[in-house]
Amino acid sequence: MNTKDIKLIAFDLDGTLTQHKSKLSAENRKVLQKLSEKYKLLMVGAGTCRRIFEQMDHFPIDIIGNYGMQYAKYNKETGDIETVRDEAKEVDREKTEKLVTMFREKYGFTNFSGNNVEYHPSGCITFPILGTAADIADKLAFDPDRKKRRAIYDEVKAHFPDYVVFVGGSSSFDMAPKPYDKAYALSLYCTEHGIKHSQVVYVGDDYGRGGNDESVFLADYNFVKIDDYTTLPEKLAFLL
């Protein structure tokens, strides 16, 4: 890519800038600060804008949340984010519970803790295979290479045709109402701000099959793969 043409650098959070659900490290914060002196920066997340902002220790950045259903701009005067867009979709909970239960019974996922399904205010859904109250150690040990979930990924997608389905976290399937995914959200942002896809660099770690960065990886954006968030400074050195 020609770095002279780049206007926007967009980021995933967990696994890219930070350890999963951990605060932004001082080293990676410095990288973002240096990049912000040359480029427009943007977060493109699966969670809410507020959660992302708090996890990043209030780093000054605009945020796309909930796969594009939510968007917040950073206000320099207040040092806080202001919500610009916040959409929500209705969920057929009865149908969802039946489908998730069907998968549990078919594949032996009947031993779980907490709720059968996690419903988010946006209308996004999480199918937590070990339940919403599972122990973190059990979740991390369940499917570290994602082979178990990828084996049934196509079947889950087929049964949830109104959703974009992701192999999420360590033991879940995450679902966003169509057409929302990160590629759709980023394209909408580019259109609204007059930015060409060729002028964007996206930085993410979850670019494999079913990952929530996969849609961007397969689209026409410049993509920087991050397989270890501690390598971010060296991976992005060419942009500085």
Short mmCIF file of C-alpha atoms in Angstrom, two decimals:
data_model
loop_
_atom_site.label_atom_id
_atom_site.label_comp_id
_atom_site.label_asym_id
_atom_site.label_seq_id
_atom_site.Cartn_x
_atom_site.Cartn_y
_atom_site.Cartn_z
CA MET A 1 0.00 0.00 0.00
CA ASN A 2 1.02 3.61 -0.49
CA THR A 3 1.01 5.05 3.03
CA LYS A 4 0.84 8.58 1.60
CA ASP A 5 -2.74 7.84 0.51
CA ILE A 6 -3.90 6.57 3.92
CA LYS A 7 -6.36 8.79 5.78
CA LEU A 8 -8.03 6.44 8.27
CA ILE A 9 -6.75 3.66 10.52
CA ALA A 10 -9.50 1.51 12.01
CA PHE A 11 -8.98 -0.90 14.87
CA ASP A 12 -10.44 -3.96 16.51
CA LEU A 13 -9.94 -4.00 20.29
CA ASP A 14 -9.63 -7.37 22.08
CA GLY A 15 -6.62 -9.31 20.85
CA THR A 16 -5.52 -6.40 18.67
CA LEU A 17 -4.91 -3.46 21.01
CA THR A 18 -5.39 -5.29 24.30
CA GLN A 19 -5.63 -8.67 25.94
CA HIS A 20 -9.24 -9.86 26.01
CA LYS A 21 -11.34 -7.48 28.16
CA SER A 22 -8.19 -5.84 29.55
CA LYS A 23 -7.23 -2.18 29.66
CA LEU A 24 -5.19 -0.57 26.92
CA SER A 25 -1.48 -0.96 27.70
CA ALA A 26 0.74 2.11 28.05
CA GLU A 27 2.88 0.99 25.11
CA ASN A 28 -0.03 0.54 22.71
CA ARG A 29 -1.56 3.79 23.89
CA LYS A 30 1.64 5.55 22.82
CA VAL A 31 1.36 3.93 19.40
CA LEU A 32 -2.20 5.21 19.02
CA GLN A 33 -1.17 8.69 20.14
CA LYS A 34 1.61 8.83 17.52
CA LEU A 35 -0.68 7.53 14.80
CA SER A 36 -3.33 10.11 15.69
CA GLU A 37 -0.87 12.86 14.79
CA LYS A 38 -0.87 11.66 11.16
CA TYR A 39 -4.18 9.87 10.62
CA LYS A 40 -7.81 9.78 11.65
CA LEU A 41 -8.32 6.86 14.06
CA LEU A 42 -11.48 4.82 14.55
CA MET A 43 -12.53 1.88 16.70
CA VAL A 44 -14.78 -0.75 15.08
CA GLY A 45 -16.13 -2.98 17.82
CA ALA A 46 -18.53 -5.75 18.66
CA GLY A 47 -19.39 -4.32 22.08
CA THR A 48 -21.02 -1.04 23.01
CA CYS A 49 -19.22 2.25 22.44
CA ARG A 50 -19.23 2.94 26.17
CA ARG A 51 -17.62 -0.41 27.04
CA ILE A 52 -14.93 0.11 24.42
CA PHE A 53 -14.26 3.68 25.60
CA GLU A 54 -13.90 2.57 29.22
CA GLN A 55 -11.64 -0.35 28.31
CA MET A 56 -9.42 2.08 26.41
CA ASP A 57 -9.16 4.34 29.48
CA HIS A 58 -10.93 7.20 27.67
CA PHE A 59 -8.46 7.40 24.80
CA PRO A 60 -9.73 10.19 22.47
CA ILE A 61 -11.18 8.30 19.52
CA ASP A 62 -14.46 7.90 17.64
CA ILE A 63 -16.09 4.50 18.13
CA ILE A 64 -18.32 2.23 16.11
CA GLY A 65 -20.05 -0.24 18.43
CA ASN A 66 -22.38 -3.22 18.10
CA TYR A 67 -21.11 -3.94 14.57
CA GLY A 68 -22.34 -0.56 13.35
CA MET A 69 -25.63 -0.35 15.19
CA GLN A 70 -24.04 2.24 17.47
CA TYR A 71 -21.68 5.14 16.78
CA ALA A 72 -20.17 7.67 19.17
CA LYS A 73 -17.93 10.68 18.56
CA TYR A 74 -15.27 11.89 20.96
CA ASN A 75 -15.86 15.37 22.35
CA LYS A 76 -12.57 17.13 23.10
CA GLU A 77 -14.25 19.72 25.34
CA THR A 78 -15.87 17.19 27.68
CA GLY A 79 -13.30 14.41 27.32
CA ASP A 80 -16.15 12.00 26.76
CA ILE A 81 -17.98 10.31 23.89
CA GLU A 82 -21.36 11.39 22.57
CA THR A 83 -23.72 8.88 20.97
CA VAL A 84 -24.66 9.77 17.40
CA ARG A 85 -26.44 6.56 16.40
CA ASP A 86 -27.94 3.83 18.56
CA GLU A 87 -30.17 1.31 16.79
CA ALA A 88 -31.93 -1.70 18.25
CA LYS A 89 -33.76 -4.65 16.73
CA GLU A 90 -36.51 -6.84 18.17
CA VAL A 91 -35.61 -10.45 18.96
CA ASP A 92 -37.97 -13.42 18.77
CA ARG A 93 -36.87 -14.89 22.08
CA GLU A 94 -39.14 -17.91 21.97
CA LYS A 95 -37.79 -18.98 18.59
CA THR A 96 -34.21 -18.25 19.64
CA GLU A 97 -34.50 -20.32 22.83
CA LYS A 98 -35.87 -23.27 20.85
CA LEU A 99 -33.09 -23.12 18.26
CA VAL A 100 -30.31 -22.85 20.84
CA THR A 101 -31.82 -25.71 22.84
CA MET A 102 -31.95 -27.79 19.67
CA PHE A 103 -28.23 -27.26 19.13
CA ARG A 104 -27.48 -28.08 22.76
CA GLU A 105 -29.35 -31.37 22.57
CA LYS A 106 -27.94 -32.31 19.17
CA TYR A 107 -24.29 -31.70 20.08
CA GLY A 108 -24.27 -32.47 23.81
CA PHE A 109 -24.05 -28.90 25.09
CA THR A 110 -26.77 -29.48 27.68
CA ASN A 111 -24.54 -29.01 30.73
CA PHE A 112 -24.30 -25.24 31.14
CA SER A 113 -24.35 -22.59 33.87
CA GLY A 114 -26.60 -19.53 33.89
CA ASN A 115 -28.87 -18.57 31.03
CA ASN A 116 -29.36 -20.49 27.81
CA VAL A 117 -28.97 -17.33 25.68
CA GLU A 118 -27.64 -13.83 26.32
CA TYR A 119 -29.76 -11.03 24.85
CA HIS A 120 -28.19 -7.62 24.29
CA PRO A 121 -30.17 -4.35 24.23
CA SER A 122 -29.12 -3.78 20.61
CA GLY A 123 -30.79 -6.98 19.44
CA CYS A 124 -27.49 -8.82 19.15
CA ILE A 125 -27.50 -12.34 20.57
CA THR A 126 -24.88 -14.54 22.20
CA PHE A 127 -25.22 -18.33 22.21
CA PRO A 128 -22.94 -19.13 25.19
CA ILE A 129 -22.26 -22.84 24.81
CA LEU A 130 -21.21 -23.18 28.47
CA GLY A 131 -23.90 -20.74 29.66
CA THR A 132 -23.78 -17.12 30.75
CA ALA A 133 -22.39 -17.95 34.20
CA ALA A 134 -19.63 -20.37 33.15
CA ASP A 135 -16.26 -20.27 34.87
CA ILE A 136 -13.66 -18.37 32.85
CA ALA A 137 -11.17 -21.24 33.05
CA ASP A 138 -13.74 -23.64 31.60
CA LYS A 139 -14.54 -21.18 28.82
CA LEU A 140 -10.89 -20.75 27.86
CA ALA A 141 -10.33 -24.51 27.81
CA PHE A 142 -13.46 -25.36 25.82
CA ASP A 143 -12.45 -24.55 22.25
CA PRO A 144 -9.10 -22.69 22.08
CA ASP A 145 -8.53 -23.49 18.39
CA ARG A 146 -12.24 -22.94 17.51
CA LYS A 147 -12.45 -26.32 15.78
CA LYS A 148 -15.55 -27.38 17.73
CA ARG A 149 -17.51 -24.28 16.78
CA ARG A 150 -16.26 -24.07 13.22
CA ALA A 151 -17.42 -27.66 12.70
CA ILE A 152 -21.03 -26.54 13.16
CA TYR A 153 -20.63 -22.91 12.06
CA ASP A 154 -22.39 -23.32 8.72
CA GLU A 155 -25.30 -25.11 10.39
CA VAL A 156 -25.73 -22.38 12.98
CA LYS A 157 -25.69 -19.73 10.22
CA ALA A 158 -28.33 -21.65 8.29
CA HIS A 159 -30.67 -21.73 11.31
CA PHE A 160 -30.24 -18.00 12.00
CA PRO A 161 -30.72 -16.52 8.49
CA ASP A 162 -31.63 -13.06 9.82
CA TYR A 163 -28.29 -12.70 11.61
CA VAL A 164 -24.61 -12.42 10.80
CA VAL A 165 -23.06 -15.19 12.90
CA PHE A 166 -19.55 -15.07 14.39
CA VAL A 167 -17.42 -17.60 16.23
CA GLY A 168 -17.11 -15.38 19.27
CA GLY A 169 -14.84 -15.29 22.31
CA SER A 170 -13.64 -18.63 23.65
CA SER A 171 -16.89 -20.60 23.78
CA SER A 172 -19.73 -18.72 22.08
CA PHE A 173 -21.47 -17.84 18.87
CA ASP A 174 -22.23 -14.13 18.57
CA MET A 175 -24.97 -12.87 16.26
CA ALA A 176 -25.77 -9.41 14.91
CA PRO A 177 -28.94 -8.54 13.00
CA LYS A 178 -28.26 -8.38 9.26
CA PRO A 179 -26.75 -6.45 7.56
CA TYR A 180 -24.55 -5.41 10.48
CA ASP A 181 -20.97 -6.59 10.52
CA LYS A 182 -17.68 -4.71 10.67
CA ALA A 183 -17.27 -4.40 6.89
CA TYR A 184 -20.77 -2.96 6.56
CA ALA A 185 -20.16 -0.57 9.46
CA LEU A 186 -16.81 0.60 8.10
CA SER A 187 -18.21 1.09 4.60
CA LEU A 188 -21.04 3.20 6.01
CA TYR A 189 -18.54 5.33 7.92
CA CYS A 190 -16.39 5.80 4.81
CA THR A 191 -19.40 6.87 2.75
CA GLU A 192 -20.51 9.35 5.40
CA HIS A 193 -17.01 10.86 5.66
CA GLY A 194 -15.96 10.82 2.01
CA ILE A 195 -13.16 8.30 2.50
CA LYS A 196 -12.23 5.70 -0.14
CA HIS A 197 -11.70 2.09 0.96
CA SER A 198 -8.16 2.29 -0.47
CA GLN A 199 -7.45 5.11 2.01
CA VAL A 200 -8.21 2.88 5.01
CA VAL A 201 -5.99 0.54 6.98
CA TYR A 202 -7.82 -1.91 9.23
CA VAL A 203 -5.94 -3.57 12.08
CA GLY A 204 -7.41 -6.77 13.52
CA ASP A 205 -6.73 -10.22 14.90
CA ASP A 206 -9.98 -12.13 14.32
CA TYR A 207 -9.73 -12.53 10.55
CA GLY A 208 -10.14 -16.32 10.29
CA ARG A 209 -13.29 -18.20 9.30
CA GLY A 210 -16.20 -16.94 11.39
CA GLY A 211 -14.12 -14.22 13.04
CA ASN A 212 -15.67 -10.81 13.50
CA ASP A 213 -12.85 -9.17 11.51
CA GLU A 214 -13.23 -11.64 8.62
CA SER A 215 -15.70 -9.47 6.68
CA VAL A 216 -13.19 -6.61 6.58
CA PHE A 217 -10.31 -8.96 5.74
CA LEU A 218 -12.25 -10.29 2.74
CA ALA A 219 -13.27 -6.80 1.58
CA ASP A 220 -11.18 -4.26 -0.33
CA TYR A 221 -9.46 -2.61 2.63
CA ASN A 222 -5.77 -2.60 3.49
CA PHE A 223 -5.54 -5.08 6.36
CA VAL A 224 -2.84 -5.54 9.00
CA LYS A 225 -2.99 -8.90 10.78
CA ILE A 226 -2.29 -8.92 14.51
CA ASP A 227 -1.72 -12.35 16.04
CA ASP A 228 -0.34 -11.02 19.34
CA TYR A 229 -1.39 -7.61 20.64
CA THR A 230 2.08 -7.04 22.12
CA THR A 231 3.50 -6.92 18.58
CA LEU A 232 1.31 -3.94 17.60
CA PRO A 233 4.16 -1.36 17.75
CA GLU A 234 6.36 -3.28 15.30
CA LYS A 235 3.44 -4.23 13.05
CA LEU A 236 2.42 -0.58 12.61
CA ALA A 237 5.90 0.96 12.52
CA PHE A 238 5.64 1.38 8.75
CA LEU A 239 2.80 3.88 9.24
CA LEU A 240 4.77 6.16 11.52
#
